[in-house]
XYZ file of C-alpha atoms in Angstrom:
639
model
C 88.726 113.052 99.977
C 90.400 109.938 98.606
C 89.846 108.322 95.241
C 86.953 105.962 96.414
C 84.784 109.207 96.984
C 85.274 110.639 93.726
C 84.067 107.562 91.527
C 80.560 106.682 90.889
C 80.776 103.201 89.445
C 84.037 103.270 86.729
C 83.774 107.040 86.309
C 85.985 109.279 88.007
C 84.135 113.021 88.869
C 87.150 115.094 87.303
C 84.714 118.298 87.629
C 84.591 117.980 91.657
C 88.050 116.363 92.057
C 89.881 119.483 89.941
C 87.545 122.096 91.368
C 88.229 121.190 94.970
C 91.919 121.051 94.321
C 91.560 124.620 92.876
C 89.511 126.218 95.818
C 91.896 124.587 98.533
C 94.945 126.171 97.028
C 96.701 128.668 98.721
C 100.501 130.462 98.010
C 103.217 128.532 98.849
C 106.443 130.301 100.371
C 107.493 131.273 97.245
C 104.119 132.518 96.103
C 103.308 134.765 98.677
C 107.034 136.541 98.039
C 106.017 136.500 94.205
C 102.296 138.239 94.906
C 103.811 140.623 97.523
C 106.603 141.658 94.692
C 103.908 142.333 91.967
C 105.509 139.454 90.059
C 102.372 137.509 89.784
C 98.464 138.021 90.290
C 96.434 135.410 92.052
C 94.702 134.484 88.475
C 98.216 133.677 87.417
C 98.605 131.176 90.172
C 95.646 129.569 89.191
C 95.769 125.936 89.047
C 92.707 125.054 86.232
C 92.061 125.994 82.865
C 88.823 126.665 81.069
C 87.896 122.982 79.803
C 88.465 122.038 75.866
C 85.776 121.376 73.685
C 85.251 117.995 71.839
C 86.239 119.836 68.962
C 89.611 121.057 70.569
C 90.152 117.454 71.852
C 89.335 116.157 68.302
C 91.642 117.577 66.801
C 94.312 117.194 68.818
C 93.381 113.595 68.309
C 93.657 113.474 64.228
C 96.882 115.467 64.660
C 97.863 113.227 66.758
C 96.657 110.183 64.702
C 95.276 108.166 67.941
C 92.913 108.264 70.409
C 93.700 109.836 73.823
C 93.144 107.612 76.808
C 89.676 108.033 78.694
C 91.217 109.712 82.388
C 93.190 112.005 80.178
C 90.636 112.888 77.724
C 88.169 113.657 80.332
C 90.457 115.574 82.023
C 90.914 117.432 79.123
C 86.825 118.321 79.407
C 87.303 120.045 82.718
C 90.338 121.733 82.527
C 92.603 122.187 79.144
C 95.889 121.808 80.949
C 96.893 122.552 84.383
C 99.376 124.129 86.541
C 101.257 121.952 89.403
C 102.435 123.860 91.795
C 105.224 121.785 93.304
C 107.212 118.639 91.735
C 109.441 119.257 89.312
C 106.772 119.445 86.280
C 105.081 122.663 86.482
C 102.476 123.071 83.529
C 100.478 120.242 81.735
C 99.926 121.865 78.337
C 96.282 122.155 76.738
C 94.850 119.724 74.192
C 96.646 121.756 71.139
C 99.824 121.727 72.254
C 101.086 118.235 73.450
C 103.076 116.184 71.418
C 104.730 113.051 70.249
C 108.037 113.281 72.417
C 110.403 111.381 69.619
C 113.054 110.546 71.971
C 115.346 113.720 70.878
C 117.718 112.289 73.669
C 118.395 109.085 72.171
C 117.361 107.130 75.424
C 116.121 104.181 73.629
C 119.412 102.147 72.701
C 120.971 103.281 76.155
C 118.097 101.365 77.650
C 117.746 98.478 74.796
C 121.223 97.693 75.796
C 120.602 96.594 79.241
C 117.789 94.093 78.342
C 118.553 89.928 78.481
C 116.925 87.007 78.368
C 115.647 87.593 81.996
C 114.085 91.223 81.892
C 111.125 91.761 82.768
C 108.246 92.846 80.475
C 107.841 95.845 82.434
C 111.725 96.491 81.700
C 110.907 96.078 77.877
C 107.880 98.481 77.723
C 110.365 101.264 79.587
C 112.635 100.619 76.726
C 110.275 100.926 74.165
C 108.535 103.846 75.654
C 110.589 106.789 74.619
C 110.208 106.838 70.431
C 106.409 106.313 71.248
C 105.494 108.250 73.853
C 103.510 111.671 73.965
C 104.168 114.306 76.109
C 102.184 116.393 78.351
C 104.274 118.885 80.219
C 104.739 122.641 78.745
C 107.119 123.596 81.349
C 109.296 121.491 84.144
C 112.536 121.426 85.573
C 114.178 119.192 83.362
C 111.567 116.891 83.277
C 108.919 115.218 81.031
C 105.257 113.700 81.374
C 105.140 110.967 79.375
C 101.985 109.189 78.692
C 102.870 105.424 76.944
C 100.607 103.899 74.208
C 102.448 100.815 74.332
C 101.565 100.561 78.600
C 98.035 100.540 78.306
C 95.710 98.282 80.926
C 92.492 96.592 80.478
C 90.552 100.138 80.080
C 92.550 101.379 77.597
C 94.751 103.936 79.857
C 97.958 104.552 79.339
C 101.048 104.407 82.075
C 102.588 108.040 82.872
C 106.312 107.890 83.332
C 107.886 111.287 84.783
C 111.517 111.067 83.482
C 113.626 113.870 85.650
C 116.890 114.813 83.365
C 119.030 115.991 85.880
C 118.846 112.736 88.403
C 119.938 109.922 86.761
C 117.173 107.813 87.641
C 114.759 105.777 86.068
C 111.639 107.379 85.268
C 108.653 107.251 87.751
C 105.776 104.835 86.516
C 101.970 105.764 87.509
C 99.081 103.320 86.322
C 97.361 105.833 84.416
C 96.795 109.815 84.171
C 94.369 110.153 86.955
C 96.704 107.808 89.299
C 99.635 110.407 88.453
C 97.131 113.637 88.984
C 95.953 111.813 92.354
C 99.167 111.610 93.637
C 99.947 114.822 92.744
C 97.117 116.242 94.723
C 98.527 114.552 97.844
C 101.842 115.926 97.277
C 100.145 119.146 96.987
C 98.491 118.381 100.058
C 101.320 117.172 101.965
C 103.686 120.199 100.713
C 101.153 122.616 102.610
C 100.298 120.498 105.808
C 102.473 122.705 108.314
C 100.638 125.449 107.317
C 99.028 127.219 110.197
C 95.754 128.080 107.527
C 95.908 125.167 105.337
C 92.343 123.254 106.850
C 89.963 122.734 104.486
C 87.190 119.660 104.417
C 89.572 117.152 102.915
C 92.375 118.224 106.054
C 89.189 117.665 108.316
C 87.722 114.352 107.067
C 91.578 112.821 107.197
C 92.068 114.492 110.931
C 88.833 112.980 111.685
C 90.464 108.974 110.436
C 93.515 109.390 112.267
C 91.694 110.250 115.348
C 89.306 107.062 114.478
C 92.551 105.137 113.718
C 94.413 106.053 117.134
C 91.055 104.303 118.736
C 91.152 101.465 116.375
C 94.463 100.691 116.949
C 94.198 101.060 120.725
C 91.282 98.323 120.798
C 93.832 95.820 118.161
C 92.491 96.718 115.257
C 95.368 97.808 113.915
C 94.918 96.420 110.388
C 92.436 98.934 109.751
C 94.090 100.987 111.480
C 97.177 100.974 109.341
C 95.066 101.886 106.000
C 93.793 105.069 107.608
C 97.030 106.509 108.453
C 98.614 105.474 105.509
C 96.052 107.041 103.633
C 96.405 110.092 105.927
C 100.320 110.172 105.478
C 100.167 110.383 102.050
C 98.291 113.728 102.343
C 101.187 114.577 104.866
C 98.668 114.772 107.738
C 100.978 116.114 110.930
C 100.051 112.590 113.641
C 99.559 110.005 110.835
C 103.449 109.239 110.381
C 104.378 108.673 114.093
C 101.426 106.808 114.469
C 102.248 104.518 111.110
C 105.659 103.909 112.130
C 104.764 102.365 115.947
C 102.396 99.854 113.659
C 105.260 99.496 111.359
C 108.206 98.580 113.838
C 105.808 96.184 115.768
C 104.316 94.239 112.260
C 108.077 94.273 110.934
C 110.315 93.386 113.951
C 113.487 95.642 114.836
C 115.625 94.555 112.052
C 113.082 95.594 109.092
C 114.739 98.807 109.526
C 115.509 102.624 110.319
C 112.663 104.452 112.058
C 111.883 107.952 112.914
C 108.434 109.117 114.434
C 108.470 112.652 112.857
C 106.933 115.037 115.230
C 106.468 112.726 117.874
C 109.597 112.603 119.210
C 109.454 115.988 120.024
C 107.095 115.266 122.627
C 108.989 114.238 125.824
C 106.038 111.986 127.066
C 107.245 109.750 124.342
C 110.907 109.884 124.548
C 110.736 106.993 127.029
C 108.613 104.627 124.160
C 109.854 105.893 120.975
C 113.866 106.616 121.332
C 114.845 103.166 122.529
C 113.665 101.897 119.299
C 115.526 104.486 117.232
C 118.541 104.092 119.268
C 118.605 99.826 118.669
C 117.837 100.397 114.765
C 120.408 102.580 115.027
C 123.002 101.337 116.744
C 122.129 98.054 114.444
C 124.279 99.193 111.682
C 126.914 100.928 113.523
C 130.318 98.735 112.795
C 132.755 97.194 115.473
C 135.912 99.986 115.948
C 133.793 102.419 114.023
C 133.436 106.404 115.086
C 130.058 106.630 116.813
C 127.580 108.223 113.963
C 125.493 111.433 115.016
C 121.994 109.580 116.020
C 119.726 111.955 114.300
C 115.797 112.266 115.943
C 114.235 113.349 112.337
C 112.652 116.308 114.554
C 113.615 119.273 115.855
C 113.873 119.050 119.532
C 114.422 121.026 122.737
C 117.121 121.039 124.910
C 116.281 118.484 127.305
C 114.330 115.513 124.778
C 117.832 115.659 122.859
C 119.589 115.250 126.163
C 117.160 112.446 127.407
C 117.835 110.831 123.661
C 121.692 111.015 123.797
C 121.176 109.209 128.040
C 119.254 106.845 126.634
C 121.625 106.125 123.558
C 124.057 105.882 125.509
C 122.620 103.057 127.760
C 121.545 101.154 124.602
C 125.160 101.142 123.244
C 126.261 99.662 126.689
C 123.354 97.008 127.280
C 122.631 99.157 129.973
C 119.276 100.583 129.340
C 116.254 99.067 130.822
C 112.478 99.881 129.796
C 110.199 100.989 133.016
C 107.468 101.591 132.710
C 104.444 102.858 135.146
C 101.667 100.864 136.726
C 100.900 97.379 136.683
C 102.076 97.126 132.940
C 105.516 98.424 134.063
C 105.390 95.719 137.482
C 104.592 92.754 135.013
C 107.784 94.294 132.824
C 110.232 94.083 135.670
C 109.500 90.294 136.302
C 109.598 89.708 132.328
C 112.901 91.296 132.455
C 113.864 89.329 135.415
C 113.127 85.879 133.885
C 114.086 86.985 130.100
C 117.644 87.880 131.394
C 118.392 84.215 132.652
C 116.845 82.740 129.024
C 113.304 82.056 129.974
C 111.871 84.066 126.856
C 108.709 82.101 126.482
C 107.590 83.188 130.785
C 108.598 86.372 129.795
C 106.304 87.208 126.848
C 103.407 85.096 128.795
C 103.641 88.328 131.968
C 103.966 90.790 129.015
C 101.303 89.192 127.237
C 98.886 88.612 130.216
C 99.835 92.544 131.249
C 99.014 94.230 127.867
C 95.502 95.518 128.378
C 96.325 97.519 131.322
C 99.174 99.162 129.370
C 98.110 102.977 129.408
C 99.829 105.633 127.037
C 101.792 107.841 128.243
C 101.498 110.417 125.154
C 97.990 110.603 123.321
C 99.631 109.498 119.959
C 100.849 106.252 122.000
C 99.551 103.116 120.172
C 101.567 100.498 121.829
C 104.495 99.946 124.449
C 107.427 100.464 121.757
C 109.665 100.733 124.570
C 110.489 97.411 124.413
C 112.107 96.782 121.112
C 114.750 98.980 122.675
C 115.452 97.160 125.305
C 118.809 94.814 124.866
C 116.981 91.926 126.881
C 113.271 92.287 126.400
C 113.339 93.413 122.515
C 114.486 89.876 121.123
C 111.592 88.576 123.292
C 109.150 90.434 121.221
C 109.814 88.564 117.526
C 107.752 89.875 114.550
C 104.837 87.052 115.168
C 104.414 88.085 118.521
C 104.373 91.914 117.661
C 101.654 91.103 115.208
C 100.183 89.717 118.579
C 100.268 92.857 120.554
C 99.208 94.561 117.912
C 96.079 92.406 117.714
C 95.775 92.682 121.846
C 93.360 95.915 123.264
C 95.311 98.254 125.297
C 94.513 100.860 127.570
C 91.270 99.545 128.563
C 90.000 99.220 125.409
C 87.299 96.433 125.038
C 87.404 93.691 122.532
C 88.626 90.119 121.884
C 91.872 88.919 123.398
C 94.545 88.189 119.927
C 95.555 84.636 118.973
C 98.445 83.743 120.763
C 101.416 82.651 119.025
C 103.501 79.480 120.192
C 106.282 79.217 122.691
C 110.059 79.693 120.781
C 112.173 77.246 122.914
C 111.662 73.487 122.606
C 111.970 71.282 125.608
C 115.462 69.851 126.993
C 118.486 69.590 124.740
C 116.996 67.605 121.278
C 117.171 70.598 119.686
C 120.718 71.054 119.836
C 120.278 68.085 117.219
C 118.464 69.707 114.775
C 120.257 71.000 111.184
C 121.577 74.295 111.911
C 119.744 77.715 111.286
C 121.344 80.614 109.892
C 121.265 82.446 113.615
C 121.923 79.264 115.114
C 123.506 79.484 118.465
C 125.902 76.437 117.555
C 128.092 74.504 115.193
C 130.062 72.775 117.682
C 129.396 73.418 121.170
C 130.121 73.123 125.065
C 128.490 73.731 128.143
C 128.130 73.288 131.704
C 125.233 72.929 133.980
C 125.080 73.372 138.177
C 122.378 72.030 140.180
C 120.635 74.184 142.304
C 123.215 77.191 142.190
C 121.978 80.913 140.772
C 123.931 82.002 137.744
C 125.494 84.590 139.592
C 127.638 81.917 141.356
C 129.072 80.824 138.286
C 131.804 83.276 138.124
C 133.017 82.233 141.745
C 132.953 78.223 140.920
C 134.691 78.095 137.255
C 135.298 82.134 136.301
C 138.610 83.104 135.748
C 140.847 84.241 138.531
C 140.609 87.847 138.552
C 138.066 87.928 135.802
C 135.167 90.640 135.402
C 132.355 87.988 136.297
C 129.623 88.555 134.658
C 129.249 91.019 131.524
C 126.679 92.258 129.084
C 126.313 90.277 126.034
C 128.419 92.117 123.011
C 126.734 94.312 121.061
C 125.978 92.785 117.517
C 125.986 94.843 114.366
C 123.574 93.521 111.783
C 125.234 90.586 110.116
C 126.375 89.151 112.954
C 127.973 85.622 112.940
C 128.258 83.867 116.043
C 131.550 81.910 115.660
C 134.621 83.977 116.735
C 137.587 81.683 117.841
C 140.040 84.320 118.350
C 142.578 83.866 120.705
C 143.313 85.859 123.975
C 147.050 87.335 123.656
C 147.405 87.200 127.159
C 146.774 83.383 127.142
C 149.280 80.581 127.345
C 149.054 78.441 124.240
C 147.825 75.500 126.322
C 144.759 77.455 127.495
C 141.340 76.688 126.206
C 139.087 79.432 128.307
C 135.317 79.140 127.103
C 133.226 82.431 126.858
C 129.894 81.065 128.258
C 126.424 82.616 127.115
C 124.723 82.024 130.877
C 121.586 81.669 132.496
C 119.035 79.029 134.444
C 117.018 76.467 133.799
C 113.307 75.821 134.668
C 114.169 72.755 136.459
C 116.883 75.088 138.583
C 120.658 74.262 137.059
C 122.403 77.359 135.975
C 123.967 76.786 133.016
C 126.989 78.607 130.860
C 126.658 77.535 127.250
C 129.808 78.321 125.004
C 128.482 79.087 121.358
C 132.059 79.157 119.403
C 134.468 77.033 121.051
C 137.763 76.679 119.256
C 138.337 74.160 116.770
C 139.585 71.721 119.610
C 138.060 68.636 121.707
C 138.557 66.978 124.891
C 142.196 65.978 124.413
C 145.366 64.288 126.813
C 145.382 68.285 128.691
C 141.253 68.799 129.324
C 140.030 68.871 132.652
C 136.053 69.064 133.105
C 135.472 72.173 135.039
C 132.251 69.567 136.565
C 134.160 68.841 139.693
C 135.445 72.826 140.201
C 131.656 73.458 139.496
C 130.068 70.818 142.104
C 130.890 71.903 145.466
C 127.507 72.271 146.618
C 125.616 69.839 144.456
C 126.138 67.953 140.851
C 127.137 69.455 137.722
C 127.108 68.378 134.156
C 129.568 69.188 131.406
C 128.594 68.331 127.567
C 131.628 69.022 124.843
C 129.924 68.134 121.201
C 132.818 68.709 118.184
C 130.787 68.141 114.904
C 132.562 66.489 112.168
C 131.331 66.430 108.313
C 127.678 66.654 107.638
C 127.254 67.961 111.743
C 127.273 65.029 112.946
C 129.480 64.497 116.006
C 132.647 63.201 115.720
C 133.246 64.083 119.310
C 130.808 64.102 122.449
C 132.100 64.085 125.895
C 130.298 63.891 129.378
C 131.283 64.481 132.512
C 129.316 64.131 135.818
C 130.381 65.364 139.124
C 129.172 65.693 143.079
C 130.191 67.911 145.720
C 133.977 68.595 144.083
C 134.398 64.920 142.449
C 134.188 63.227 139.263
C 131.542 60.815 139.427
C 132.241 59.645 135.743
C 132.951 60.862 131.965
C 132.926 59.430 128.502
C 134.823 60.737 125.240
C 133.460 59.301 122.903
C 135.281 59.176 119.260
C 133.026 57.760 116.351
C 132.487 54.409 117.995
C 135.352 54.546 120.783
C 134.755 54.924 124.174
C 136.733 56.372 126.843
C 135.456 55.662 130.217
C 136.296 56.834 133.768
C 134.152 56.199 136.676
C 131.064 53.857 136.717
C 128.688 55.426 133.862
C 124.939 54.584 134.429
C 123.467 52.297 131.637
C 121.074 55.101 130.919
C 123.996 57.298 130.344
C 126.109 54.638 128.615
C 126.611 55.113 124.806
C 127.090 51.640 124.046
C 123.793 51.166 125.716
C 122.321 54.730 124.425
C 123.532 53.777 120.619
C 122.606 50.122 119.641
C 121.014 49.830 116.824
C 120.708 54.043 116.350
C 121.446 55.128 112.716
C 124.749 57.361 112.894
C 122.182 60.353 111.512
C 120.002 59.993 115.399
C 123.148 59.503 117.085
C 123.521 62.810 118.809
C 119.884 63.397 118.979
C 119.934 59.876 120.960
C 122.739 61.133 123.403
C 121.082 64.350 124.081
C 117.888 62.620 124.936
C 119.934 60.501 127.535
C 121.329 63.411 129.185
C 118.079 65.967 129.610
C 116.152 62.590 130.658
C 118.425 61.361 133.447
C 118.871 65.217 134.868
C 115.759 67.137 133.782
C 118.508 69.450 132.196
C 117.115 72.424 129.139
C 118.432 75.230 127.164
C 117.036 78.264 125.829
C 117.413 78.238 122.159
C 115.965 81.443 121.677
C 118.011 83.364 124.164
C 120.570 81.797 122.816
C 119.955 82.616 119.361
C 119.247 86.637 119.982
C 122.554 86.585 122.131
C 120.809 88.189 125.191
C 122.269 86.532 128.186
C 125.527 87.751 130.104
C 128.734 86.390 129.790
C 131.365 84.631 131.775
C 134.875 84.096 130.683
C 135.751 81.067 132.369
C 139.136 79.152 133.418
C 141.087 76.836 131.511
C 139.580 73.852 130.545
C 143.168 72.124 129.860
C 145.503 71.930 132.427
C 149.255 73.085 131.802
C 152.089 70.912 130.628
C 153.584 68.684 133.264
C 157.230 67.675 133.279
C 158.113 65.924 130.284
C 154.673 66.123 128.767
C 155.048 68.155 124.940
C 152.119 70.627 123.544
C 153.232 71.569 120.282
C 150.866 74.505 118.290
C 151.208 76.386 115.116
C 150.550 80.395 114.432
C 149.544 80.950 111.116
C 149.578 84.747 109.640
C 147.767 85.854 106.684
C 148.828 88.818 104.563
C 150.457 90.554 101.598
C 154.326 89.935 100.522
């Protein structure tokens, strides 16, 4: 039973909470070996004490010269002491022989020297607590129950720190006695779980919740849910962690950290769900150039889950892996995927959205389709507001109320590249290039390089991952600008390559638009924004062109103009720009551009880094006769 069930009103039923602790114990490992040697009778093992009389208690009181707080003194009344079996405190000692602990270690000035200005009052009772503290335990491993006069809340108990010697660590803090005896219960609990004989009516009553939490869960109630198995776990009931952690990884997002699904993963209907997940988090923190780390299941496993984990690793670490599903869940998946991978996030989570209910577990301790967080094109799609949606969503049939749905990510046309840059934002300065009509598959045959790879999986980003890397090729000529282009498609039908970090440069005397390369069967668009101080542009260049020529281009510097080719007064900046504040100015352009050719970006896609990439030709030209490109290396290092 929890602590709710042992309070009537304020007053906690020590008599049934310490007798039921006694009559569920049984040996531990080392127990068993201890009775079987003659070492030790079962009434030496026993956990309780005959209870102290007031008198007992009263005296140790006067002794004492203060009053004992009212958990521990009623503890006291049930049982005079008490042996924990497990923890590194082993015996609390009866009413006569605790004591004022007096700090023989001379703790307090090695903690009074770390206080300022800015600690924290809790930080100031811990340093205090050591010359006034009484302690409890008899015998420990090093250790000390400490009960704190000076912690005390608004009923008059006192906090319990447990200070282990040998770690170096700060003591453990517990509200009162009966929150440190509590816990200690479900440690006891949690220490014997595995145990093929350990079932008794408090094992039962939590079984019971976690089965009653799998269901609640399953119709996206997930909240309550959540306090079920947590309250399970912390008796170390055997499905409650696996269980907790699916809610977990959906309410946190991916990047909220490591997780392993104890037991769970042993099961190989669940490899498919649960070891994507493990291998992104992962994979998160492995570093660029680094040995690959052993990716570690937290279970022991057969033969063939640990070889499905290490395929499936494998295909995370090379964008490779997809998550497929069965049924009509795993159908509506395929086209997510499909539209996700060009940019189209928002269409994406609307078929996974629309699909949920019919999504059936494949393992019974299955609360949700995990699978795909793991997934290198569909797990950005799922952010941490619209997990909190799926979680809210009934699966597998499930009745109840459809969830709140959360707002589309990507804003419409280009404004946004406007906006004051976010820390993941895909864009200081920027480039890009749109083709009417054409699949982004093409793009690699209209402006790839010659003899390039075409298309490739996005790089694989540790966690803190910047997005502006303006290394140079070393197989480049100096003149050479080649743009690594994020690409995908629009809704309106242009396939796009959009070049996140482009170097430090701008449309100078050597820059060719790749437009009219681009255009053979249709128009294409190419946008080069350099931002100057405060991001706003101090160069943005357009160029328009139609079956393999230039229609027309600006450069425009500050409030110069370049022109070539008749530019359309809607297009015109002169036009575009009277009377804008310089702060609107790109905002203004932008505008002009996704109004006169329906033209978009994903931001999100962008953002999350999940599209392929193109390496595409030069966008200078080289050198002609008598023309001079001059360039400096610089080189950074020790004398």
């Amino acid at each position: 039973m929890t602590e709710k069930s042992e309070k009537t009103g304020n007053h906690f039923d020590w008599q049934r909470f310490l007798r039921r602790w006694q009559e569920e114990w049984v040996p531990s490992e080392d127990d068993t070996v201890e009775l079987a040697e003659g070492d030790m009778t079962l009434a030496d093992l026993a956990l309780s004490a005959p209870p102290a009389t007031e008198a007992e208690t009263a005296a140790a009181e006067k002794r004492l010269g203060t009053r004992l707080p009212p958990s521990y003194r009623q503890f006291l009344g049930v049982s005079n002491g008490w042996r924990l079996d497990g923890g590194s405190i082993y015996r609390l000692g009866a009413a006569h022989e605790i004591d004022w602990f007096g700090d023989p270690f001379d703790m307090t000035p090695l903690y009074q020297q770390g206080l300022t200005e800015r600690s924290t009052e809790q930080e100031v009772l811990l340093a205090g607590m050591w010359r006034r503290a009484l302690q409890l335990e008899t015998d420990s491993d090093m250790s000390y129950a400490l009960l704190d006069p000076g912690d005390t809340d608004e009923h008059g108990e006192w906090a319990l720190y447990v200070y282990k010697g040998w770690s170096g660590e700060f003591p453990d803090r517990y509200l009162s006695f009966r929150a440190y005896m509590q816990e200690m219960y479900q440690y006891f609990h949690s220490a014997r779980a595995g145990l093929p004989g350990f079932v008794n009516d408090t094992t039962r009553a939590l079984d019971a919740d976690v089965e009653r939490a799998r269901e609640e869960a399953l119709s996206g109630r997930w909240e309550t849910a959540r306090e079920l198995l947590a309250e399970a776990q912390r008796y170390g009931r055997p499905r409650a962690l696996g269980m907790l952690r699916q809610l977990d990884a959906l309410a946190h997002g991916l990047g909220y950290g490591r997780y392993g699904f104890g037991g769970l993963v042993a099961d190989p209907r669940c490899t498919g769900e649960l070891v994507p997940v493990m291998a992104a988090a992962h994979l998160r923190d492995e570093r660029p150039g680094a040995p690959p780390r052993r990716f570690p299941l937290g279970a022991e496993t057969d033969d063939d889950v640990t070889a499905a984990a290490d395929a499936i690793l494998a295909r995370v670490r090379d964008g490779s892996y997809r998550y497929a599903p069965d049924g009509a869940f795993g159908e509506a998946v395929a086209e997510a995927w499909e539209s996700a991978r060009w940019g189209d996030t928002d269409t994406a989570w609307q078929l996974i959205r629309a699909a949920l209910p019919s999504w059936s577990p494949p393992g019974p301790d299955l609360l949700a389709p995990l699978g795909l967080l793991g997934d290198p094109v569909l797990g950005p799609v799922v952010t941490r507001e619209r997990g909190l949606e799926l979680l809210a969503t009934p699966r597998a049939d499930r009745p109840g109320p459809a969830a709140d749905p959360v707002p589309d990510l990507d804003p419409p046309g280009l404004c946004w590249l406007a906006e004051p840059l976010r820390w993941n934002a895909p864009h200081g300065s920027y480039r890009c290039l749109w083709v009417e009509g054409a699949e982004p598959e093409a793009l690699p045959g209209l402006v790839g390089e010659d003899g390039g790879a075409g298309l490739t999986a996005p790089p694989r980003r540790p966690a803190g991952w910047f997005p502006h890397d303006v290394r140079r090729r070393d197989d480049s000529a100096p003149w050479e600008d080649r743009a690594v282009v994020a690409v995908g498609r629009t809704g309106s039908g242009w396939a796009f390559g959009f070049d996140t970090a482009p170097r430090p440069s701008e449309p100078g005397n050597f820059f060719v638009s790749p437009a009219a390369a681009a255009s053979c069967d249709g128009r294409a668009v190419v946008l080069w924004v350099r931002r100057g101080r405060d991001d706003a542009p101090a160069v943005f260049h357009l160029s328009v062109a139609e079956r393999g020529e230039e229609l027309y281009a600006y450069t425009l510097r500050g409030t110069d103009v370049e022109r070539s080719g008749p530019v359309p007064a809607a297009l015109d900046p002169e036009e575009v720009l009277h009377s804008v504040d310089d702060a609107d100015r790109e905002r203004r352009l932008l505008a002009a551009v996704q109004d006169e050719f329906g033209l978009s970006l994903p931001r999100h896609a962008l953002a999350e880094g999940i599209l392929p990439h193109l390496t595409t030709r030069s966008w200078n030209r080289a050198p002609r006769e008598g023309e001079v490109y001059a360039y400096a290396t610089v080189h950074l290092g020790r004398r």
